[in-house]
PDB file of C-alpha atoms and ligand atoms in Angstrom:
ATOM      1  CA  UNK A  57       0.000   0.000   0.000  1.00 66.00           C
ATOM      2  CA  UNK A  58       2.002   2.712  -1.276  1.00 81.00           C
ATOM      3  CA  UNK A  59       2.332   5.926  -4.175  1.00 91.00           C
ATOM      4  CA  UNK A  60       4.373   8.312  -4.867  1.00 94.00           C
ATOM      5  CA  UNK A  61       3.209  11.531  -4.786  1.00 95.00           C
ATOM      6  CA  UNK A  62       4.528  14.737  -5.806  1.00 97.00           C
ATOM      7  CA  UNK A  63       5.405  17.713  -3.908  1.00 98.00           C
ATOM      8  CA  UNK A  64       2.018  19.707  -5.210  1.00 98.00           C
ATOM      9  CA  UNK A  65      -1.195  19.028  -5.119  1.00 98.00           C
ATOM     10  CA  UNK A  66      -4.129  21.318  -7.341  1.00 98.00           C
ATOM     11  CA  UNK A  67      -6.522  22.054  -4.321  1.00 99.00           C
ATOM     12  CA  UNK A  68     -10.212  21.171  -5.142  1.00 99.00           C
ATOM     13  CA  UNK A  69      -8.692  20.908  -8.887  1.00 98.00           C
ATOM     14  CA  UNK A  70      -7.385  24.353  -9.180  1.00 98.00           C
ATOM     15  CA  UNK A  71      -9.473  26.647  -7.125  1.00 98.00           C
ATOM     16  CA  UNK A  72      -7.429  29.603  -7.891  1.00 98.00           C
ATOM     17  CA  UNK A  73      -8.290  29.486 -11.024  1.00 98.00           C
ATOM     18  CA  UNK A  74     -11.321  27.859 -12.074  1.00 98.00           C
ATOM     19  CA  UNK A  75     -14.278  27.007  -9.898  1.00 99.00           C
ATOM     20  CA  UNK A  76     -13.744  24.315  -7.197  1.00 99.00           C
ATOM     21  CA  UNK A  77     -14.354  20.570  -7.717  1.00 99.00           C
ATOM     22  CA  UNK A  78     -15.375  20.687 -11.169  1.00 99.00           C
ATOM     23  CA  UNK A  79     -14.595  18.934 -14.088  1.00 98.00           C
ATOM     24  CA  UNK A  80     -12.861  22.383 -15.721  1.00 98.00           C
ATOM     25  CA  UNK A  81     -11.096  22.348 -12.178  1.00 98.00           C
ATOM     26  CA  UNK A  82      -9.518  19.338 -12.672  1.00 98.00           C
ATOM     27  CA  UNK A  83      -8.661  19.943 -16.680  1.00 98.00           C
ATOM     28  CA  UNK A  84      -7.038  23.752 -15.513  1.00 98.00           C
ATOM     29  CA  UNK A  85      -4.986  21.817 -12.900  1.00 98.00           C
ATOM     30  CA  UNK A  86      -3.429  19.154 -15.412  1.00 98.00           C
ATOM     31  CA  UNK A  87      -2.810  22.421 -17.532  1.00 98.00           C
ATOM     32  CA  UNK A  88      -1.066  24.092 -14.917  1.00 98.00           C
ATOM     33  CA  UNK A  89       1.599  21.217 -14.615  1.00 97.00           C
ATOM     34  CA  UNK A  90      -0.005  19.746 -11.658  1.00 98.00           C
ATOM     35  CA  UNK A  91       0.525  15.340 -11.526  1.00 97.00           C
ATOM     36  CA  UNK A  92      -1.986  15.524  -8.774  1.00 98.00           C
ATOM     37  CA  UNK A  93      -5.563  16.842  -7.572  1.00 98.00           C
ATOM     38  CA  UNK A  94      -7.556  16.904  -4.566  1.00 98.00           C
ATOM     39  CA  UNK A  95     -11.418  17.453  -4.501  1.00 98.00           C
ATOM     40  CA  UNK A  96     -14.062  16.957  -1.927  1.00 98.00           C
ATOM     41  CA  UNK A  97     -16.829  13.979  -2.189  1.00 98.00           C
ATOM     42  CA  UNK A  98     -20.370  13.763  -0.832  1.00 98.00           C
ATOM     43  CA  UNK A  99     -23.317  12.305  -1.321  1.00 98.00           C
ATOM     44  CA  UNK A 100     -26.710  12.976  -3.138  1.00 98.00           C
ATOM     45  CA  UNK A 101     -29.875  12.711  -1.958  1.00 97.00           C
ATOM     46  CA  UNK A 102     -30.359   9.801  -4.263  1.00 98.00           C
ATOM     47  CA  UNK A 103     -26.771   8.392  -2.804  1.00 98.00           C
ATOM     48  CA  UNK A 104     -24.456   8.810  -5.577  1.00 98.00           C
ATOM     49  CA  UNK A 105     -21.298  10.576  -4.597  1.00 98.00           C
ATOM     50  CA  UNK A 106     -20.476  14.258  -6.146  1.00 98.00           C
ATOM     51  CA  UNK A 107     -17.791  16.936  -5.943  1.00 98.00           C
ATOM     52  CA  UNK A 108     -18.919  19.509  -3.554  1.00 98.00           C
ATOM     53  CA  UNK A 109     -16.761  21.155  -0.193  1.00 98.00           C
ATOM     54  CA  UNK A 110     -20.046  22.648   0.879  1.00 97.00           C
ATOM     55  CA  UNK A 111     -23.187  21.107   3.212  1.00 96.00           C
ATOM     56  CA  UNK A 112     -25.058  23.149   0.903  1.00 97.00           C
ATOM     57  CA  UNK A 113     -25.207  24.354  -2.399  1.00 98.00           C
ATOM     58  CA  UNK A 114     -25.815  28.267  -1.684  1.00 98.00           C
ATOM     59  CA  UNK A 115     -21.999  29.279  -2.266  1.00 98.00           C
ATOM     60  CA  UNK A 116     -20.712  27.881  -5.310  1.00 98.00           C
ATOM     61  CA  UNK A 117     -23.696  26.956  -7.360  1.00 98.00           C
ATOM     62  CA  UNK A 118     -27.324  29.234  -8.609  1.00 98.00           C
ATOM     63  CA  UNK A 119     -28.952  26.202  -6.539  1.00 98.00           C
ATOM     64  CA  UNK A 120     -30.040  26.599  -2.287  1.00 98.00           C
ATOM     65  CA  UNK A 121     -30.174  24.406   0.126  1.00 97.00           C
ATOM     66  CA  UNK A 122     -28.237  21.169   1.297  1.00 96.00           C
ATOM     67  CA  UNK A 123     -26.955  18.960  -1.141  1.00 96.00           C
ATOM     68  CA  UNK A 124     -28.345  15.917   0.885  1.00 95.00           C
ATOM     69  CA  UNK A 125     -31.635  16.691  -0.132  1.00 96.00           C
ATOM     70  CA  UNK A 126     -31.096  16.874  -3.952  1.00 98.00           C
ATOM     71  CA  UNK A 127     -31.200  13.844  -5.957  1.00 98.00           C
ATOM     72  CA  UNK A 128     -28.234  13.680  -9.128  1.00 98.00           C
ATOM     73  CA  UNK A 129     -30.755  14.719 -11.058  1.00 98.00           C
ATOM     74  CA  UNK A 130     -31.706  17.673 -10.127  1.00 98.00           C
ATOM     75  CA  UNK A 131     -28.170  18.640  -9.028  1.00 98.00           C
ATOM     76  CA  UNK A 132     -27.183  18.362 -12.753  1.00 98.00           C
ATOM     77  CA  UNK A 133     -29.490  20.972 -13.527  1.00 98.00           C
ATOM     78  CA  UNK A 134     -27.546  23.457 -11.767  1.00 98.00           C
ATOM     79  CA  UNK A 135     -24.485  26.279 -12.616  1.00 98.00           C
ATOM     80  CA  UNK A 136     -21.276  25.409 -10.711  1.00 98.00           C
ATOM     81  CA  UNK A 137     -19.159  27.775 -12.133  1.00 98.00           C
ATOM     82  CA  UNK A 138     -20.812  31.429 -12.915  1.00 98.00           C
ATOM     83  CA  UNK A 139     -20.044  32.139  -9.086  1.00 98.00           C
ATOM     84  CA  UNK A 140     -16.507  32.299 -10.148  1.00 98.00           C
ATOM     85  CA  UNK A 141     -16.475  33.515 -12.840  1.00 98.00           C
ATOM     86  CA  UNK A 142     -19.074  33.910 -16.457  1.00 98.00           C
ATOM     87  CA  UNK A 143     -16.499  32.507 -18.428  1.00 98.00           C
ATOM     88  CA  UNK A 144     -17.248  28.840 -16.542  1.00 98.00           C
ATOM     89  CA  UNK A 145     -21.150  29.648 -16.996  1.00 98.00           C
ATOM     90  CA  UNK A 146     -23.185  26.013 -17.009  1.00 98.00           C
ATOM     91  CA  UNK A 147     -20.457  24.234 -15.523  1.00 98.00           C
ATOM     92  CA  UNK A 148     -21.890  21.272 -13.936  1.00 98.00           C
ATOM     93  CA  UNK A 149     -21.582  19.553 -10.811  1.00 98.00           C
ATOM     94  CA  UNK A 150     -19.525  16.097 -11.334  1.00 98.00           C
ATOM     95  CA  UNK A 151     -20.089  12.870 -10.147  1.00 98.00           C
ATOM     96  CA  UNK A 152     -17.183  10.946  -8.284  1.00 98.00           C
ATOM     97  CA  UNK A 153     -16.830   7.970 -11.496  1.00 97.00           C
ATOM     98  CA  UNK A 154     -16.725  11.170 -14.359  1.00 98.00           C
ATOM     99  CA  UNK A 155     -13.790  12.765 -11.879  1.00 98.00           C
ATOM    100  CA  UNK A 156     -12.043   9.717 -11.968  1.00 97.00           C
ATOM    101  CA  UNK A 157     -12.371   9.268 -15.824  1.00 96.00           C
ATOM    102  CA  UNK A 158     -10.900  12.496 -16.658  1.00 97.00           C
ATOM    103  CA  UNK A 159      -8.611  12.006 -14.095  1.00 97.00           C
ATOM    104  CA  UNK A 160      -7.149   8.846 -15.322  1.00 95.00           C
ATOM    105  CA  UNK A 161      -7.487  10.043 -18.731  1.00 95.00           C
ATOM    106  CA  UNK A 162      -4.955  12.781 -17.905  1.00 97.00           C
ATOM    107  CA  UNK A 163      -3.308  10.974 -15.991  1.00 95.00           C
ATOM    108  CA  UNK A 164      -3.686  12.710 -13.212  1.00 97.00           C
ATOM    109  CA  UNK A 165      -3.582  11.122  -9.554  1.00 97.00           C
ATOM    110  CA  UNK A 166      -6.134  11.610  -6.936  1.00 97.00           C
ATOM    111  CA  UNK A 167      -6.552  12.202  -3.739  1.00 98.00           C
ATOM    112  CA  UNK A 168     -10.480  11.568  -2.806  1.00 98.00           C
ATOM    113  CA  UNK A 169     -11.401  13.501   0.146  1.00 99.00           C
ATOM    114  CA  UNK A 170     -14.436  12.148   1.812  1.00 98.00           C
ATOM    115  CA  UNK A 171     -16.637  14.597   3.237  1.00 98.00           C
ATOM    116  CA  UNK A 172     -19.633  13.305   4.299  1.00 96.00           C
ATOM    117  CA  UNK A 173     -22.391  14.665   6.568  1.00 85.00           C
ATOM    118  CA  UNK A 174     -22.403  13.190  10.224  1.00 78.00           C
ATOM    119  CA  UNK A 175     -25.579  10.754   9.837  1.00 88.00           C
ATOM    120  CA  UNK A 176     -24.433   9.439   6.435  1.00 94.00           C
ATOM    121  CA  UNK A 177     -20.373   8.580   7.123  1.00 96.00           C
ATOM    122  CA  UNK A 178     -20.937   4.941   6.845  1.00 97.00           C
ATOM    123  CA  UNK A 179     -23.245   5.504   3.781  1.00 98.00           C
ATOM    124  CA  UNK A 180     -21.060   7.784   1.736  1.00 98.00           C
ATOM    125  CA  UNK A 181     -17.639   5.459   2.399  1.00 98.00           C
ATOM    126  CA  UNK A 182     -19.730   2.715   1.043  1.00 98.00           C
ATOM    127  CA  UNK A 183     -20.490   4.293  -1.874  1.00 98.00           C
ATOM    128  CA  UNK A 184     -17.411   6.192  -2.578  1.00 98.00           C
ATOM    129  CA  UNK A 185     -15.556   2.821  -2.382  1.00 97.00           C
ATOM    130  CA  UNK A 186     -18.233   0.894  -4.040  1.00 97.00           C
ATOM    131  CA  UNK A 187     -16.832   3.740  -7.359  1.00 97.00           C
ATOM    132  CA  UNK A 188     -13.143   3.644  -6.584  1.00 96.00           C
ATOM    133  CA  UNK A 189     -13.449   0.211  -6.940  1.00 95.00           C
ATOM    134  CA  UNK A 190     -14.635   0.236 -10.234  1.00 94.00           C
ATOM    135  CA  UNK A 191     -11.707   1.585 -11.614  1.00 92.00           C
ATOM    136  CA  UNK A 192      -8.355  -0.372 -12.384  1.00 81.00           C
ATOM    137  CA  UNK A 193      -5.629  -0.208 -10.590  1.00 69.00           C
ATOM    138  CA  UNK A 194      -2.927   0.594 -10.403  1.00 61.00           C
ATOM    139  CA  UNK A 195      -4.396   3.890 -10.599  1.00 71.00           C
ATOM    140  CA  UNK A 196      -2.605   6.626  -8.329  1.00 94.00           C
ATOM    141  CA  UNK A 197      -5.061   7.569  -5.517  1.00 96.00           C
ATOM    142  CA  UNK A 198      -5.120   8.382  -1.824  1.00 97.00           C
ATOM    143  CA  UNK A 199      -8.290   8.491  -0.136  1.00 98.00           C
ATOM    144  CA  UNK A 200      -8.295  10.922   3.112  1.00 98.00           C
ATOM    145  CA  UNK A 201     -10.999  12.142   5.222  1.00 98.00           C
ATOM    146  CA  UNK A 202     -11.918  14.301   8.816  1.00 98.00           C
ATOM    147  CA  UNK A 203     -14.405  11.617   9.244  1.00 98.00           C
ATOM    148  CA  UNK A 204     -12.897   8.691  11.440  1.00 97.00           C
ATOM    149  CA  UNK A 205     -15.842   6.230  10.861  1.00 97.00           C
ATOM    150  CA  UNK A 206     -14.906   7.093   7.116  1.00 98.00           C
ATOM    151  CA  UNK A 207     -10.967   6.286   7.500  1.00 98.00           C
ATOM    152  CA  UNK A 208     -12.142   2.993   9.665  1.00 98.00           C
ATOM    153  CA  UNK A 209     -14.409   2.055   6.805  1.00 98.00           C
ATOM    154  CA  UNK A 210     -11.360   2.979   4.435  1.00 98.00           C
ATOM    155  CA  UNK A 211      -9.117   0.675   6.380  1.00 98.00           C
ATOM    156  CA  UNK A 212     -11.642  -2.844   6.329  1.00 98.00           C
ATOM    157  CA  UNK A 213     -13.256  -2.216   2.910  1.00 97.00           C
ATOM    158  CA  UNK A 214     -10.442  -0.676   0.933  1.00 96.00           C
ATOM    159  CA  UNK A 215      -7.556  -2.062   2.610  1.00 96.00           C
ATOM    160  CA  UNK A 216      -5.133  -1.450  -0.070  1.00 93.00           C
ATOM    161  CA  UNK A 217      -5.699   1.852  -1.292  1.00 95.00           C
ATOM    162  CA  UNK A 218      -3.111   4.079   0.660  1.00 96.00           C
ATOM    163  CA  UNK A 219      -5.301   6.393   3.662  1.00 97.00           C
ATOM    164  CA  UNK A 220      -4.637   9.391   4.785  1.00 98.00           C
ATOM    165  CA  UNK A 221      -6.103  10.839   8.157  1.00 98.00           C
ATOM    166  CA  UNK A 222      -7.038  14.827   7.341  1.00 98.00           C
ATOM    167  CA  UNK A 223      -6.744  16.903  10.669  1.00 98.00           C
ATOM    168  CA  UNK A 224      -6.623  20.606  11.110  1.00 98.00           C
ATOM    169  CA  UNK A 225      -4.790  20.407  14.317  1.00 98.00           C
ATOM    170  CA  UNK A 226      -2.336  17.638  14.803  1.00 98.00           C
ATOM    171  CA  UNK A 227      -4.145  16.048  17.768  1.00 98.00           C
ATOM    172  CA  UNK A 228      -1.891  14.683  20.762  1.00 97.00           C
ATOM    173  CA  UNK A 229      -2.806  11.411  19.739  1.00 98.00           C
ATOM    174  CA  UNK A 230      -2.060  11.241  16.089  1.00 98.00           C
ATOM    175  CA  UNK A 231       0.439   8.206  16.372  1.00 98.00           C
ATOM    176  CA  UNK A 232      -2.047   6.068  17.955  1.00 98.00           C
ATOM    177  CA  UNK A 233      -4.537   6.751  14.944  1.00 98.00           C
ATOM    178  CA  UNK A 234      -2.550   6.096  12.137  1.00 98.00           C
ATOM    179  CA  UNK A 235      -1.259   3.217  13.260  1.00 98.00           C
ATOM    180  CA  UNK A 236      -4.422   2.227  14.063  1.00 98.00           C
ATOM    181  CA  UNK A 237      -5.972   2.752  10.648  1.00 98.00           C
ATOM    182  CA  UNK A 238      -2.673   1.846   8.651  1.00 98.00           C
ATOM    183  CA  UNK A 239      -2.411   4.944   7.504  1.00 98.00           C
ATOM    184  CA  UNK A 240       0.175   6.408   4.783  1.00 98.00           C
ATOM    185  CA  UNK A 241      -0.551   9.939   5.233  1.00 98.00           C
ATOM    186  CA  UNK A 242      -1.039  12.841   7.725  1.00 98.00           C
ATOM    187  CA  UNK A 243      -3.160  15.325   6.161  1.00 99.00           C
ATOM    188  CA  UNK A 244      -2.944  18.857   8.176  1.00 98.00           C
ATOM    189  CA  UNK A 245      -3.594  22.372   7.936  1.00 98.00           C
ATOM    190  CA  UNK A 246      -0.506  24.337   7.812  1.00 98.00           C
ATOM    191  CA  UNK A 247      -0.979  27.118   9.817  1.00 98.00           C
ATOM    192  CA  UNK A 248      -1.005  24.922  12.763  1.00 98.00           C
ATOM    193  CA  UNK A 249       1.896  23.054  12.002  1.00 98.00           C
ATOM    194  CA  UNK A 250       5.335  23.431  13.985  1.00 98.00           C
ATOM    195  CA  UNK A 251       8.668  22.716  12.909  1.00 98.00           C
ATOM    196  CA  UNK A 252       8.962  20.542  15.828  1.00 98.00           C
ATOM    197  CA  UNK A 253       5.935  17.756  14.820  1.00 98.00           C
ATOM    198  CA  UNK A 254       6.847  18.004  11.300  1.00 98.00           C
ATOM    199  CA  UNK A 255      10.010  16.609  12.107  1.00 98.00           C
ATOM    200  CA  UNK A 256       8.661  13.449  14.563  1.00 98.00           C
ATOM    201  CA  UNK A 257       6.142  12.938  12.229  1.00 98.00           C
ATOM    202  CA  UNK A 258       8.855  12.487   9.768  1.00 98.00           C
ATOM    203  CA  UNK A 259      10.978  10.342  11.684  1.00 98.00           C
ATOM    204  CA  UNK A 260       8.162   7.997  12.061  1.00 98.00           C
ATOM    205  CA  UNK A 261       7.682   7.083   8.554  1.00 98.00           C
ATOM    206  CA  UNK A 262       4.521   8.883   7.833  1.00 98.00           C
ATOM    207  CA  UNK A 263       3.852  10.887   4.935  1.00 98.00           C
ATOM    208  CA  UNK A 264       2.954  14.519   5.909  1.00 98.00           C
ATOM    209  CA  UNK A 265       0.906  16.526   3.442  1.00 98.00           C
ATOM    210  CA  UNK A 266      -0.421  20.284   4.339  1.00 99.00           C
ATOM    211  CA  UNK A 267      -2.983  22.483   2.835  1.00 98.00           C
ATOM    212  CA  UNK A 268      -3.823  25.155   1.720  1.00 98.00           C
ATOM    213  CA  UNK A 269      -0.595  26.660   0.604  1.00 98.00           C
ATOM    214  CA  UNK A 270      -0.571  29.598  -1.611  1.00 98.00           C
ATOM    215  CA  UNK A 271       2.212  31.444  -0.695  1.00 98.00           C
ATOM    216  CA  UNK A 272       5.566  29.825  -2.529  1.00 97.00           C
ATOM    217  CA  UNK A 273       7.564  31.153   0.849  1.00 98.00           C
ATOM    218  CA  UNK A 274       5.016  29.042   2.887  1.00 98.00           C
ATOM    219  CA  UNK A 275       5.987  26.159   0.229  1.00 98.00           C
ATOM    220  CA  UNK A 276       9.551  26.522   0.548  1.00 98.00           C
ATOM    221  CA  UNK A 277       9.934  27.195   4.837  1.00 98.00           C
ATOM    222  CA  UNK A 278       7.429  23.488   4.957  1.00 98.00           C
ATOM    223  CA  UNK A 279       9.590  21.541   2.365  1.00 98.00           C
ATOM    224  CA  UNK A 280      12.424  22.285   4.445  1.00 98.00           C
ATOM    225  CA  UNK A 281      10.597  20.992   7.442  1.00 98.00           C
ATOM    226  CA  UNK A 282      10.300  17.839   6.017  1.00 98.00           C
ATOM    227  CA  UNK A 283       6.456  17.872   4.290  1.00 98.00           C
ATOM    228  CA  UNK A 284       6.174  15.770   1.233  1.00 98.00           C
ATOM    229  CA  UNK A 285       3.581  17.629  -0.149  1.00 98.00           C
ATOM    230  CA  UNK A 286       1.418  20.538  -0.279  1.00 98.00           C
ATOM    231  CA  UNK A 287      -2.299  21.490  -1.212  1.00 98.00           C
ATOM    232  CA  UNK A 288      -2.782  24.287  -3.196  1.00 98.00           C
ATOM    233  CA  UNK A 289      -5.300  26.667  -4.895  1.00 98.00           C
ATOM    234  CA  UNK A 290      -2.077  27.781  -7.394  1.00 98.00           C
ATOM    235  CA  UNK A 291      -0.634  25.024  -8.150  1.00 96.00           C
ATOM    236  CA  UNK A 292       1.719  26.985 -10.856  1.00 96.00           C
ATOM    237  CA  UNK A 293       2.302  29.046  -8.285  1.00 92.00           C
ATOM    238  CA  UNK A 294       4.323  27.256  -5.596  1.00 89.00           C
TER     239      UNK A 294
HETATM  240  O1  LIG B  56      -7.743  17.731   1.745  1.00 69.01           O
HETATM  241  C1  LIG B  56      -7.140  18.908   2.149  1.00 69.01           C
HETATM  242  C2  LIG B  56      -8.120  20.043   2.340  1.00 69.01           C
HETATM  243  O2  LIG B  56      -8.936  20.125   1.208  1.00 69.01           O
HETATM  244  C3  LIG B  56      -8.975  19.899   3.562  1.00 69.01           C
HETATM  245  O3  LIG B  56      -9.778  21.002   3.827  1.00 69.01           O
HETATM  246  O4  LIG B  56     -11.909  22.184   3.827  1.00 69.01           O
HETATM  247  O5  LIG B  56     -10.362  22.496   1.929  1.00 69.01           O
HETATM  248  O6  LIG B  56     -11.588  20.361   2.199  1.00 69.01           O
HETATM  249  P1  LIG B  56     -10.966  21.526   2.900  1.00 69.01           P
HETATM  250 MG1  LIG B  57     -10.719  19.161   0.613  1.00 69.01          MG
END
């Protein structure tokens, strides 16, 4: 259980430049020189897993409301990208399996970012491995998540794709955890990050990964530290 991933990441595709976790996100990313792309995965009403960071769908779509109560179709009727910008006007909102197809077709690696509402973690694992499985492997993924009944799931249905445990602070028991779940990654917001744990996190063999960085001096002061990679919404930039 292992990939090699590079040093950046496009951040929900390339969210500095096109609108997040959409299929031109993704394209604008591969574009920009990124091998890599993260984007966030929940579920439809009607259970089929979509790209969307959001509960709801008031901030980066013309729809309102939470996503959990919109079945696909009706969720493909709506705009995801005039909020950014008119250029991306009618710009759908993907499913997980037509991410994944343009991904591989770029060749672009993945990480899947699970994000699913507290009453429907079990749910949305299930069906979010139920379509990673469908693809080949090997195809270069990493599946992370806040959720810890989602990495759990991760860990006994998906054994051999490589897991990483997302955090925004590094909790004081983050050794335990991965070992627990077999982990490969440490996911972790930088801000909160300290010279100091990116170093023992290091030294015990895990892969540490930070987001969001958009400032190259961020980038450089964190690859000294140690981190492997970086999230970001400029992935030309860093
Ligand atoms: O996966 C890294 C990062 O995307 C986690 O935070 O809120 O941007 O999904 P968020
Ligand atoms: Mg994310």
């Amino acid at each position: 259980m292992t990939v090699k991933i590079p040093k950046k990441i496009g951040h929900r595709g390339a969210a500095g430049h096109a609108p997040e976790n959409t299929l031109a996100g993704i394209r604008k990313a591969a574009d920009l020189g990124a091998c890599w792309v993260e984007f966030d995965v929940m579920l439809s009403q009607d259970g089929i897993p979509i790209l969307m960071h959001d509960n709801t769908l008031n901030r980066t779509t013309n729809g309102k409301g939470p996503i959990s109560a919109q079945t696909l179709n009706v969720l493909r009727t709506l705009d995801a990208g005039s909020w950014f910008n008119e250029r991306f006007a009618g710009e759908p909102i993907p499913t997980l399996a037509e991410t994944l197809r343009l991904a591989e077709m770029l060749g672009l690696g993945c990480n899947v970012e699970i994000k699913p509402s507290p009453e429907t973690s079990e749910e949305t694992a299930k069906a979010v491995i139920e379509v990673v499985n469908s693809f080949q492997r090997p195809f270069s993924i990493i599946m992370s998540s806040f959720s810890e009944t989602v990495i759990e799931m991760l860990h006994t249905y998906l054994f051999d794709t490589p897991r990483g445990l997302l955090v925004n602070k590094i909790p004081e028991d983050w050794r335990s955890k991965l070992q627990k779940w077999d982990c490969f990654s440490l996911h972790c917001n930088h801000k909160h990050l300290s010279q100091e744990q990116a170093k023992t996190i290091k030294s015990a063999n895990y892969h540490l990964l930070c987001y969001t960085v958009n400032e190259p001096e961020s980038a450089a002061s964190l690859f000294n530290w140690g981190v492997d990679a970086i999230f970001s919404d400029y992935p030309d930039r860093v």
